[in-house]
PDB file of C-alpha atoms in Angstrom:
ATOM      1  CA  UNK A   1      55.081  23.634  82.629  1.00  0.00           C
ATOM      2  CA  UNK A   2      53.606  23.184  79.310  1.00  0.00           C
ATOM      3  CA  UNK A   3      49.468  24.023  79.403  1.00  0.00           C
ATOM      4  CA  UNK A   4      48.742  23.431  75.471  1.00  0.00           C
ATOM      5  CA  UNK A   5      48.968  24.068  72.362  1.00  0.00           C
ATOM      6  CA  UNK A   6      46.816  27.081  72.346  1.00  0.00           C
ATOM      7  CA  UNK A   7      49.182  28.797  75.679  1.00  0.00           C
ATOM      8  CA  UNK A   8      52.168  26.861  74.912  1.00  0.00           C
ATOM      9  CA  UNK A   9      54.509  27.326  78.354  1.00  0.00           C
ATOM     10  CA  UNK A  10      53.222  28.414  81.834  1.00  0.00           C
ATOM     11  CA  UNK A  11      54.617  29.669  85.410  1.00  0.00           C
ATOM     12  CA  UNK A  12      53.371  28.204  88.060  1.00  0.00           C
ATOM     13  CA  UNK A  13      53.617  28.857  92.257  1.00  0.00           C
ATOM     14  CA  UNK A  14      54.779  26.283  93.984  1.00  0.00           C
ATOM     15  CA  UNK A  15      53.882  28.703  97.307  1.00  0.00           C
ATOM     16  CA  UNK A  16      50.597  30.478  98.031  1.00  0.00           C
ATOM     17  CA  UNK A  17      51.039  34.024  97.216  1.00  0.00           C
ATOM     18  CA  UNK A  18      49.173  36.325  99.156  1.00  0.00           C
ATOM     19  CA  UNK A  19      47.344  39.681  97.347  1.00  0.00           C
ATOM     20  CA  UNK A  20      49.861  42.441  96.960  1.00  0.00           C
ATOM     21  CA  UNK A  21      52.810  39.634  97.657  1.00  0.00           C
ATOM     22  CA  UNK A  22      55.869  40.305  95.172  1.00  0.00           C
ATOM     23  CA  UNK A  23      56.094  37.549  92.789  1.00  0.00           C
ATOM     24  CA  UNK A  24      59.107  38.068  90.451  1.00  0.00           C
ATOM     25  CA  UNK A  25      61.156  40.426  88.524  1.00  0.00           C
ATOM     26  CA  UNK A  26      60.593  40.219  84.692  1.00  0.00           C
ATOM     27  CA  UNK A  27      64.534  40.516  83.359  1.00  0.00           C
ATOM     28  CA  UNK A  28      65.994  41.218  79.772  1.00  0.00           C
ATOM     29  CA  UNK A  29      67.576  43.588  77.722  1.00  0.00           C
ATOM     30  CA  UNK A  30      66.480  47.085  78.071  1.00  0.00           C
ATOM     31  CA  UNK A  31      65.973  48.772  74.468  1.00  0.00           C
ATOM     32  CA  UNK A  32      64.503  52.156  73.104  1.00  0.00           C
ATOM     33  CA  UNK A  33      61.562  51.298  70.414  1.00  0.00           C
ATOM     34  CA  UNK A  34      63.700  50.973  67.335  1.00  0.00           C
ATOM     35  CA  UNK A  35      66.248  48.703  68.755  1.00  0.00           C
ATOM     36  CA  UNK A  36      63.103  46.594  70.013  1.00  0.00           C
ATOM     37  CA  UNK A  37      61.373  46.896  66.750  1.00  0.00           C
ATOM     38  CA  UNK A  38      64.627  45.780  65.048  1.00  0.00           C
ATOM     39  CA  UNK A  39      64.646  42.677  67.478  1.00  0.00           C
ATOM     40  CA  UNK A  40      61.213  41.554  67.004  1.00  0.00           C
ATOM     41  CA  UNK A  41      61.918  41.117  63.565  1.00  0.00           C
ATOM     42  CA  UNK A  42      65.187  39.449  63.810  1.00  0.00           C
ATOM     43  CA  UNK A  43      63.701  36.851  66.069  1.00  0.00           C
ATOM     44  CA  UNK A  44      60.576  36.503  63.576  1.00  0.00           C
ATOM     45  CA  UNK A  45      63.138  36.041  60.627  1.00  0.00           C
ATOM     46  CA  UNK A  46      64.954  33.484  62.628  1.00  0.00           C
ATOM     47  CA  UNK A  47      62.113  31.397  63.124  1.00  0.00           C
ATOM     48  CA  UNK A  48      61.760  32.162  67.020  1.00  0.00           C
ATOM     49  CA  UNK A  49      58.955  33.852  69.457  1.00  0.00           C
ATOM     50  CA  UNK A  50      59.567  37.119  69.259  1.00  0.00           C
ATOM     51  CA  UNK A  51      56.904  37.914  71.651  1.00  0.00           C
ATOM     52  CA  UNK A  52      59.346  37.765  74.735  1.00  0.00           C
ATOM     53  CA  UNK A  53      59.166  42.250  74.670  1.00  0.00           C
ATOM     54  CA  UNK A  54      57.218  44.047  77.774  1.00  0.00           C
ATOM     55  CA  UNK A  55      56.780  48.169  77.322  1.00  0.00           C
ATOM     56  CA  UNK A  56      57.206  49.906  80.675  1.00  0.00           C
ATOM     57  CA  UNK A  57      56.165  53.672  80.582  1.00  0.00           C
ATOM     58  CA  UNK A  58      58.936  55.209  82.291  1.00  0.00           C
ATOM     59  CA  UNK A  59      57.147  59.010  81.959  1.00  0.00           C
ATOM     60  CA  UNK A  60      54.385  60.136  80.180  1.00  0.00           C
ATOM     61  CA  UNK A  61      55.961  60.476  76.801  1.00  0.00           C
ATOM     62  CA  UNK A  62      59.000  58.033  77.414  1.00  0.00           C
ATOM     63  CA  UNK A  63      58.957  53.835  77.080  1.00  0.00           C
ATOM     64  CA  UNK A  64      61.105  51.294  77.318  1.00  0.00           C
ATOM     65  CA  UNK A  65      61.424  47.524  76.354  1.00  0.00           C
ATOM     66  CA  UNK A  66      62.522  44.668  78.383  1.00  0.00           C
ATOM     67  CA  UNK A  67      63.246  42.335  75.748  1.00  0.00           C
ATOM     68  CA  UNK A  68      63.766  38.306  77.523  1.00  0.00           C
ATOM     69  CA  UNK A  69      64.606  36.688  74.148  1.00  0.00           C
ATOM     70  CA  UNK A  70      68.276  36.157  75.206  1.00  0.00           C
ATOM     71  CA  UNK A  71      69.491  36.567  78.876  1.00  0.00           C
ATOM     72  CA  UNK A  72      65.477  36.385  80.350  1.00  0.00           C
ATOM     73  CA  UNK A  73      64.186  34.581  83.275  1.00  0.00           C
ATOM     74  CA  UNK A  74      61.129  32.195  83.741  1.00  0.00           C
ATOM     75  CA  UNK A  75      59.406  35.225  83.988  1.00  0.00           C
ATOM     76  CA  UNK A  76      58.911  35.336  79.786  1.00  0.00           C
ATOM     77  CA  UNK A  77      56.683  32.443  79.965  1.00  0.00           C
ATOM     78  CA  UNK A  78      54.167  34.054  82.081  1.00  0.00           C
ATOM     79  CA  UNK A  79      50.904  33.482  80.089  1.00  0.00           C
ATOM     80  CA  UNK A  80      48.282  36.571  79.261  1.00  0.00           C
ATOM     81  CA  UNK A  81      44.576  36.637  81.072  1.00  0.00           C
ATOM     82  CA  UNK A  82      42.037  38.897  80.955  1.00  0.00           C
ATOM     83  CA  UNK A  83      41.886  38.681  84.459  1.00  0.00           C
ATOM     84  CA  UNK A  84      45.300  38.133  85.435  1.00  0.00           C
ATOM     85  CA  UNK A  85      46.296  36.927  89.171  1.00  0.00           C
ATOM     86  CA  UNK A  86      49.551  39.682  88.687  1.00  0.00           C
ATOM     87  CA  UNK A  87      50.214  42.940  87.963  1.00  0.00           C
ATOM     88  CA  UNK A  88      53.381  44.242  86.322  1.00  0.00           C
ATOM     89  CA  UNK A  89      54.557  47.219  88.394  1.00  0.00           C
ATOM     90  CA  UNK A  90      57.796  49.810  88.417  1.00  0.00           C
ATOM     91  CA  UNK A  91      60.164  49.974  90.856  1.00  0.00           C
ATOM     92  CA  UNK A  92      62.681  52.319  90.768  1.00  0.00           C
ATOM     93  CA  UNK A  93      65.689  51.418  93.182  1.00  0.00           C
ATOM     94  CA  UNK A  94      68.017  54.732  92.499  1.00  0.00           C
ATOM     95  CA  UNK A  95      68.979  53.203  88.794  1.00  0.00           C
ATOM     96  CA  UNK A  96      68.853  55.058  85.428  1.00  0.00           C
ATOM     97  CA  UNK A  97      65.835  52.580  84.529  1.00  0.00           C
ATOM     98  CA  UNK A  98      62.685  50.931  86.549  1.00  0.00           C
ATOM     99  CA  UNK A  99      62.767  47.247  87.595  1.00  0.00           C
ATOM    100  CA  UNK A 100      59.390  45.750  86.340  1.00  0.00           C
ATOM    101  CA  UNK A 101      58.374  43.680  88.962  1.00  0.00           C
ATOM    102  CA  UNK A 102      55.284  40.824  89.325  1.00  0.00           C
ATOM    103  CA  UNK A 103      52.884  41.642  92.175  1.00  0.00           C
ATOM    104  CA  UNK A 104      49.570  39.236  93.307  1.00  0.00           C
ATOM    105  CA  UNK A 105      46.313  41.084  92.321  1.00  0.00           C
ATOM    106  CA  UNK A 106      44.654  38.704  94.778  1.00  0.00           C
ATOM    107  CA  UNK A 107      45.543  35.546  96.849  1.00  0.00           C
ATOM    108  CA  UNK A 108      46.962  32.550  94.816  1.00  0.00           C
ATOM    109  CA  UNK A 109      46.781  29.094  95.796  1.00  0.00           C
ATOM    110  CA  UNK A 110      49.911  27.298  95.617  1.00  0.00           C
ATOM    111  CA  UNK A 111      50.005  25.219  92.078  1.00  0.00           C
ATOM    112  CA  UNK A 112      47.802  27.911  90.632  1.00  0.00           C
ATOM    113  CA  UNK A 113      49.411  28.993  86.881  1.00  0.00           C
ATOM    114  CA  UNK A 114      50.825  32.860  86.838  1.00  0.00           C
ATOM    115  CA  UNK A 115      48.817  35.409  84.720  1.00  0.00           C
ATOM    116  CA  UNK A 116      48.564  38.964  83.651  1.00  0.00           C
ATOM    117  CA  UNK A 117      47.244  41.130  81.842  1.00  0.00           C
ATOM    118  CA  UNK A 118      49.033  42.127  78.768  1.00  0.00           C
ATOM    119  CA  UNK A 119      47.091  44.820  77.642  1.00  0.00           C
ATOM    120  CA  UNK A 120      44.796  45.864  80.273  1.00  0.00           C
ATOM    121  CA  UNK A 121      43.437  49.325  78.944  1.00  0.00           C
ATOM    122  CA  UNK A 122      42.066  47.269  75.301  1.00  0.00           C
ATOM    123  CA  UNK A 123      38.603  47.123  74.895  1.00  0.00           C
ATOM    124  CA  UNK A 124      36.753  43.830  74.548  1.00  0.00           C
ATOM    125  CA  UNK A 125      36.162  42.981  70.592  1.00  0.00           C
ATOM    126  CA  UNK A 126      35.337  40.198  68.401  1.00  0.00           C
ATOM    127  CA  UNK A 127      38.209  38.549  66.047  1.00  0.00           C
ATOM    128  CA  UNK A 128      37.670  36.548  63.008  1.00  0.00           C
ATOM    129  CA  UNK A 129      41.576  35.299  62.581  1.00  0.00           C
ATOM    130  CA  UNK A 130      44.067  34.064  64.396  1.00  0.00           C
ATOM    131  CA  UNK A 131      47.481  35.117  64.050  1.00  0.00           C
ATOM    132  CA  UNK A 132      49.907  32.332  64.097  1.00  0.00           C
ATOM    133  CA  UNK A 133      53.113  33.932  62.620  1.00  0.00           C
ATOM    134  CA  UNK A 134      53.551  35.417  65.917  1.00  0.00           C
ATOM    135  CA  UNK A 135      52.804  39.342  64.173  1.00  0.00           C
ATOM    136  CA  UNK A 136      52.313  42.202  66.083  1.00  0.00           C
ATOM    137  CA  UNK A 137      48.716  42.380  64.841  1.00  0.00           C
ATOM    138  CA  UNK A 138      46.218  41.340  67.391  1.00  0.00           C
ATOM    139  CA  UNK A 139      46.529  38.061  68.281  1.00  0.00           C
ATOM    140  CA  UNK A 140      43.138  35.734  69.630  1.00  0.00           C
ATOM    141  CA  UNK A 141      43.014  35.536  73.237  1.00  0.00           C
ATOM    142  CA  UNK A 142      42.322  32.239  74.968  1.00  0.00           C
ATOM    143  CA  UNK A 143      42.279  32.665  78.685  1.00  0.00           C
ATOM    144  CA  UNK A 144      39.173  31.290  79.362  1.00  0.00           C
ATOM    145  CA  UNK A 145      38.365  34.149  81.575  1.00  0.00           C
ATOM    146  CA  UNK A 146      34.790  35.119  82.212  1.00  0.00           C
ATOM    147  CA  UNK A 147      35.592  38.481  81.493  1.00  0.00           C
ATOM    148  CA  UNK A 148      37.530  37.648  78.375  1.00  0.00           C
ATOM    149  CA  UNK A 149      37.530  40.390  75.270  1.00  0.00           C
ATOM    150  CA  UNK A 150      38.662  37.744  72.451  1.00  0.00           C
ATOM    151  CA  UNK A 151      42.231  39.505  71.854  1.00  0.00           C
ATOM    152  CA  UNK A 152      44.975  39.977  73.696  1.00  0.00           C
TER     153      UNK A 152
END
């Protein structure tokens, strides 16, 4: 449902989730870095929001991008929070690429917005401008968490 102008669409749970419980899978087209960068630019050029891409670490030196711009599911609307109530975990099911699955970081009451930390290793820092053009530069965070680091 709509969360407001700053955060846009969000995903809310209908049922309570227990800590560690599976919530959903991030679904989309699997791409390498060059393909993901080209798609980002393509969607930006068309005036769309290209930020429906999630990077998954496969090995210490290899990543894939799951692009939910086309063929994604509702998980692409999960907003960022510096204190996310979900975490993303790769699950290998005998596939060439893992599935990217969301699990609850804590008990989540029914009706709560689901969110996760898009960049959990990023350090807190102050920003003075906001990127309104969906560019890949740092974007201001509007999560409102006590531990907010001010950038996504």
